[in-house]
XYZ file of C-alpha atoms in Angstrom:
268
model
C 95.885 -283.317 96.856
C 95.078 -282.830 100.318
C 96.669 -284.156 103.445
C 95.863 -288.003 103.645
C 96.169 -291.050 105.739
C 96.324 -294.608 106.254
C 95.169 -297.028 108.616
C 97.945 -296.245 110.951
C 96.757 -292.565 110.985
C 100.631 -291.753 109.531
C 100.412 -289.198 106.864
C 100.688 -290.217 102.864
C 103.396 -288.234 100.987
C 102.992 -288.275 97.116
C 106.145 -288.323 95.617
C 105.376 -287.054 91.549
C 109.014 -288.111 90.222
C 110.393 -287.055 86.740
C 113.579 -288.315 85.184
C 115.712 -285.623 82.988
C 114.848 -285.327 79.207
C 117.324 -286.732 76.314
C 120.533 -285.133 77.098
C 123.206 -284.371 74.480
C 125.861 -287.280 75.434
C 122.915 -289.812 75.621
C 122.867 -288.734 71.504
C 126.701 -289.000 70.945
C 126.106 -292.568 73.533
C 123.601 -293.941 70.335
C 125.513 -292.123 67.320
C 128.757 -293.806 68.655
C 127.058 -297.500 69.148
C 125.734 -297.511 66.038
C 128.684 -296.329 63.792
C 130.755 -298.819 65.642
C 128.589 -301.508 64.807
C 128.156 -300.989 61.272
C 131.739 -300.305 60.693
C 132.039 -303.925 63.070
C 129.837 -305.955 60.534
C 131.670 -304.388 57.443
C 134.896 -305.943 58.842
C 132.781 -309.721 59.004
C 132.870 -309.293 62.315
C 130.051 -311.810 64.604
C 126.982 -309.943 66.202
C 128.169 -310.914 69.368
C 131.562 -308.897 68.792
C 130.136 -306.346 67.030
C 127.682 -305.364 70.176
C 130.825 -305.563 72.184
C 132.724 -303.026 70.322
C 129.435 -300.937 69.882
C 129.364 -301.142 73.673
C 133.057 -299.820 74.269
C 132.567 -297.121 71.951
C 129.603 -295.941 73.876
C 131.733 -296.499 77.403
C 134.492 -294.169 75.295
C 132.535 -291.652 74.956
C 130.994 -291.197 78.224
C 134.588 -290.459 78.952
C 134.946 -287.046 76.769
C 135.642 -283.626 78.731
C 133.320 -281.808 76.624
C 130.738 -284.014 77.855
C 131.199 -282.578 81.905
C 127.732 -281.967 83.259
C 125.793 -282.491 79.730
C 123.167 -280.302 78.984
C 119.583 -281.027 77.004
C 119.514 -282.099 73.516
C 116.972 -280.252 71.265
C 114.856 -283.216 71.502
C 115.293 -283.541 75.576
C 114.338 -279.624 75.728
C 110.932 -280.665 73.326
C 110.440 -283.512 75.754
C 110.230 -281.561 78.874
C 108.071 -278.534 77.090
C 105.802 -281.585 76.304
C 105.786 -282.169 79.418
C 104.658 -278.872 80.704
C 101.446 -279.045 78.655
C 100.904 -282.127 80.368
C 101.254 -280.980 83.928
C 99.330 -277.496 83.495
C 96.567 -279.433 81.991
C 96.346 -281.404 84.755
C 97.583 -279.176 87.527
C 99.531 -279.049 90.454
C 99.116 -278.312 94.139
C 101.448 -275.952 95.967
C 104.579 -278.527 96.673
C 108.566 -278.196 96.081
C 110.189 -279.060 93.507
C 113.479 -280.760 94.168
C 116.236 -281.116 91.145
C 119.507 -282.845 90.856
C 122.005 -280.111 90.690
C 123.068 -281.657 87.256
C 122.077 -279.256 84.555
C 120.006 -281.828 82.525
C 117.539 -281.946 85.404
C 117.884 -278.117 86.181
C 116.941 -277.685 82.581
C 114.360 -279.997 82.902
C 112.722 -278.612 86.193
C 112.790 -274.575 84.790
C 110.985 -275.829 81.887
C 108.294 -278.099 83.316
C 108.133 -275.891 85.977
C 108.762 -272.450 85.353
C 106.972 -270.839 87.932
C 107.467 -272.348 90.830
C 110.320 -272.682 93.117
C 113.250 -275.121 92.190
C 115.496 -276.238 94.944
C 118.874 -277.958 93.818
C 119.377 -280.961 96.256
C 122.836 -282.556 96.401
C 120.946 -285.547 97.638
C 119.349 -286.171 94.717
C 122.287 -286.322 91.770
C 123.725 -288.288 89.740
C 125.546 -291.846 91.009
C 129.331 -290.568 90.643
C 131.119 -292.779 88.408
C 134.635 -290.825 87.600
C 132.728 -289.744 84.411
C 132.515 -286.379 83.164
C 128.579 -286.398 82.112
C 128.169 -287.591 85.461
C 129.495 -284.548 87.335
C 128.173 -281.110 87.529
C 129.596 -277.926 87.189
C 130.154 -275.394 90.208
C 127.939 -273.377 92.293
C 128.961 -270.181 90.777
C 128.785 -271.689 87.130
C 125.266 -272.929 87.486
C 124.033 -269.397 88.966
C 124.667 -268.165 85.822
C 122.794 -270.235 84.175
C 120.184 -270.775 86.478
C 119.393 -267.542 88.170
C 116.041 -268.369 89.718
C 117.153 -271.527 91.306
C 117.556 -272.107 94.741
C 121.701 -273.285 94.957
C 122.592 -273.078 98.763
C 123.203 -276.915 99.017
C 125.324 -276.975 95.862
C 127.349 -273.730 96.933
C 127.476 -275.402 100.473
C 128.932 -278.726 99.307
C 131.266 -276.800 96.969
C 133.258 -274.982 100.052
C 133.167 -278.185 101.809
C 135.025 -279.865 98.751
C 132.350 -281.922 98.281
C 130.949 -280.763 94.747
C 134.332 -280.515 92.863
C 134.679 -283.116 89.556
C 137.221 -285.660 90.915
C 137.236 -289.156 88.518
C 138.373 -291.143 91.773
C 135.620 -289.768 93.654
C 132.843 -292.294 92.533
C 129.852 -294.314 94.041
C 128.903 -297.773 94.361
C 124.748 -298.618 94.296
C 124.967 -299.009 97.728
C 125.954 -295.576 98.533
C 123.424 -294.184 96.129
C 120.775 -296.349 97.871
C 122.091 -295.059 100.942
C 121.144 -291.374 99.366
C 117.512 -292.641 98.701
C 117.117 -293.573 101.951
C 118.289 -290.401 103.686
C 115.788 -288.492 101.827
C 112.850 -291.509 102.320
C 113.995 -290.824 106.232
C 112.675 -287.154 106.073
C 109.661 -287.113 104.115
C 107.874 -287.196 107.380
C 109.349 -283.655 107.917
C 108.034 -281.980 104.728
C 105.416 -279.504 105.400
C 103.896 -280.301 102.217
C 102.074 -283.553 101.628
C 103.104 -283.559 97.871
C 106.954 -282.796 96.367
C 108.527 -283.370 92.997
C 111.811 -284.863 92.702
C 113.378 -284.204 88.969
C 116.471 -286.618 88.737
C 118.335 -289.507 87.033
C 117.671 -292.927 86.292
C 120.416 -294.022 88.450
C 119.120 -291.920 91.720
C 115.503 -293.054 90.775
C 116.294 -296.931 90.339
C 117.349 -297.266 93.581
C 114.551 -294.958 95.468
C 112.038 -297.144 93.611
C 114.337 -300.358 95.364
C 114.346 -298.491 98.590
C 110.500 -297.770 98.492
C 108.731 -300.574 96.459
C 111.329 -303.034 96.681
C 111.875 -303.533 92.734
C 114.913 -301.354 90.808
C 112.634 -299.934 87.772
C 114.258 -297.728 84.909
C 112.747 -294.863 84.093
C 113.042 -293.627 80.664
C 114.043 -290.122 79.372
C 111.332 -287.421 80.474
C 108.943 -290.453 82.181
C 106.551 -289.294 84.789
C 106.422 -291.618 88.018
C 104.091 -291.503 90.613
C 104.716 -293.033 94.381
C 102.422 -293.167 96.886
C 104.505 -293.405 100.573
C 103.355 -294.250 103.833
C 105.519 -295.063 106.653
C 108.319 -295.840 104.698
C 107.095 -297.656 101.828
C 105.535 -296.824 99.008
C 103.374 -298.004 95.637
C 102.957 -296.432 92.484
C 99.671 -295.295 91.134
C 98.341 -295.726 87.517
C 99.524 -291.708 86.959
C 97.941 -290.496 90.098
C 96.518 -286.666 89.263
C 98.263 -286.672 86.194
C 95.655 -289.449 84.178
C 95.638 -289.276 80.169
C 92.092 -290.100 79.830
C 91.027 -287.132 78.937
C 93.946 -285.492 77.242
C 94.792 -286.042 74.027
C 98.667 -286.015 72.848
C 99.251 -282.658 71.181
C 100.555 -282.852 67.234
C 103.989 -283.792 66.891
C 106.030 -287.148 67.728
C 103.808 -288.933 70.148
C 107.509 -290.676 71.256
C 108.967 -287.404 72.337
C 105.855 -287.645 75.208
C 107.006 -289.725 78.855
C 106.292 -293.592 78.920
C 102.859 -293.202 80.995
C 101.833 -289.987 79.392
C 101.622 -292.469 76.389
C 99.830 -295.280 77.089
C 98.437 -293.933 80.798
C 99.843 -297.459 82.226
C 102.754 -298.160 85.461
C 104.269 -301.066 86.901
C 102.191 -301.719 90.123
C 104.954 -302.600 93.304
């Protein structure tokens, strides 16, 4: 895509955004809601009740140690390899590529992208809720795992005692809107004219509030893309990244994004 503009002569930014892949406590979230129903309707109990218990067993487990900075499930990793295809069909000008620090959507950026350079932006995480799934690990921990990726924010906010798990230290919407619009603030300062943000549902629902003025959810491993221009933006039926002509490869057409399935967005 080359360097556009509107009527007011002020550059366009297209913003190709890409929420992590299935993650391993989003699978214990579903496996706990539905045992907890069943066993809830065994004991006679009313629907109503039973998707209240269902609900506080999910909550419960959300709260598990083992669950710190969740990784990919098997399916999540399939998802974002699916994704790949996709995008190297289609191709991809020379942009960033901007992760959450999480691993999910480190995973999920080294794997659609695995060629390119991957900057971890603190900016970008998860909303902190006092959760362990919510909270990465440290700087040093992620190197490991993560060689290639760019960590100088994360190992930056990690001496300032900012990147530490802490359950009180947690977010309201407001401050994660507040994140969205420090990073709307300096598009305007990005060389490139195109960047990709991979992040979380949380991050994204309030950048799409912040830009289009509506709080969308993305789901696992959907492909967004946001048009912006002075501040405010619209999404575009899949921008570059149309399905017309490519057909879904041979497998479980449900492991593929939202859009890549049925090519269609939410206009804002």
């Amino acid at each position: 895509m080359s360097r556009s503009a509107g009527s007011t002569g002020t550059a366009v930014t297209t913003l190709i955004i890409i929420r992590h892949g299935e993650a391993v406590h989003n699978v214990a979230e579903s496996q706990a809601k539905a045992a907890a129903t069943e066993a809830a309707l065994k004991r006679g109990a009313t629907a109503a009740a039973a998707k209240e218990q269902a609900e506080a067993a999910r909550q419960q487990i959300l709260t598990e140690p083992s669950f710190r900075d969740a990784s990919l499930s098997p399916k999540g990793l399939q998802q974002a390899a699916h994704l790949r295809t996709m995008v190297e069909h289609r191709g991809l000008p020379d942009c960033p590529v901007y992760a959450s620090p999480l691993s999910r959507c480190l995973q999920m950026a080294s794997t659609v992208f695995p060629n390119r350079p991957i900057v971890a932006r603190e900016q970008i995480r998860e909303k902190r809720t006092g959760r362990p799934c919510d909270e990465r690990r440290e700087a040093a921990a992620l190197a490991d795992d993560f060689p290639s990726i760019d960590l100088t924010e994360v190992s930056a906010a990690d001496f300032a005692g900012l990147g530490a798990f802490r359950p009180e230290l947690q977010e309201e919407a407001e401050a994660v809107q507040l994140r969205a619009k420090q990073f709307v603030a300096k598009l305007e300062q990005e060389p490139h004219r195109t960047v990709v943000l991979v992040a979380h549902k949380a991050f994204f629902r309030e950048l799409s509030h912040v830009l289009c003025g509506v709080r969308d959810e993305m789901t696992p491993a959907e492909l967004r893309v946001i048009q912006v221009q002075d501040g405010v933006g619209r999404y575009v039926p899949m921008g570059p990244f149309g399905v017309e002509d490519l057909a879904v490869p041979a497998g479980d057409a449900s492991m593929w994004p939202t859009g890549v399935v049925d090519g269609t967005l939410v206009n804002c």
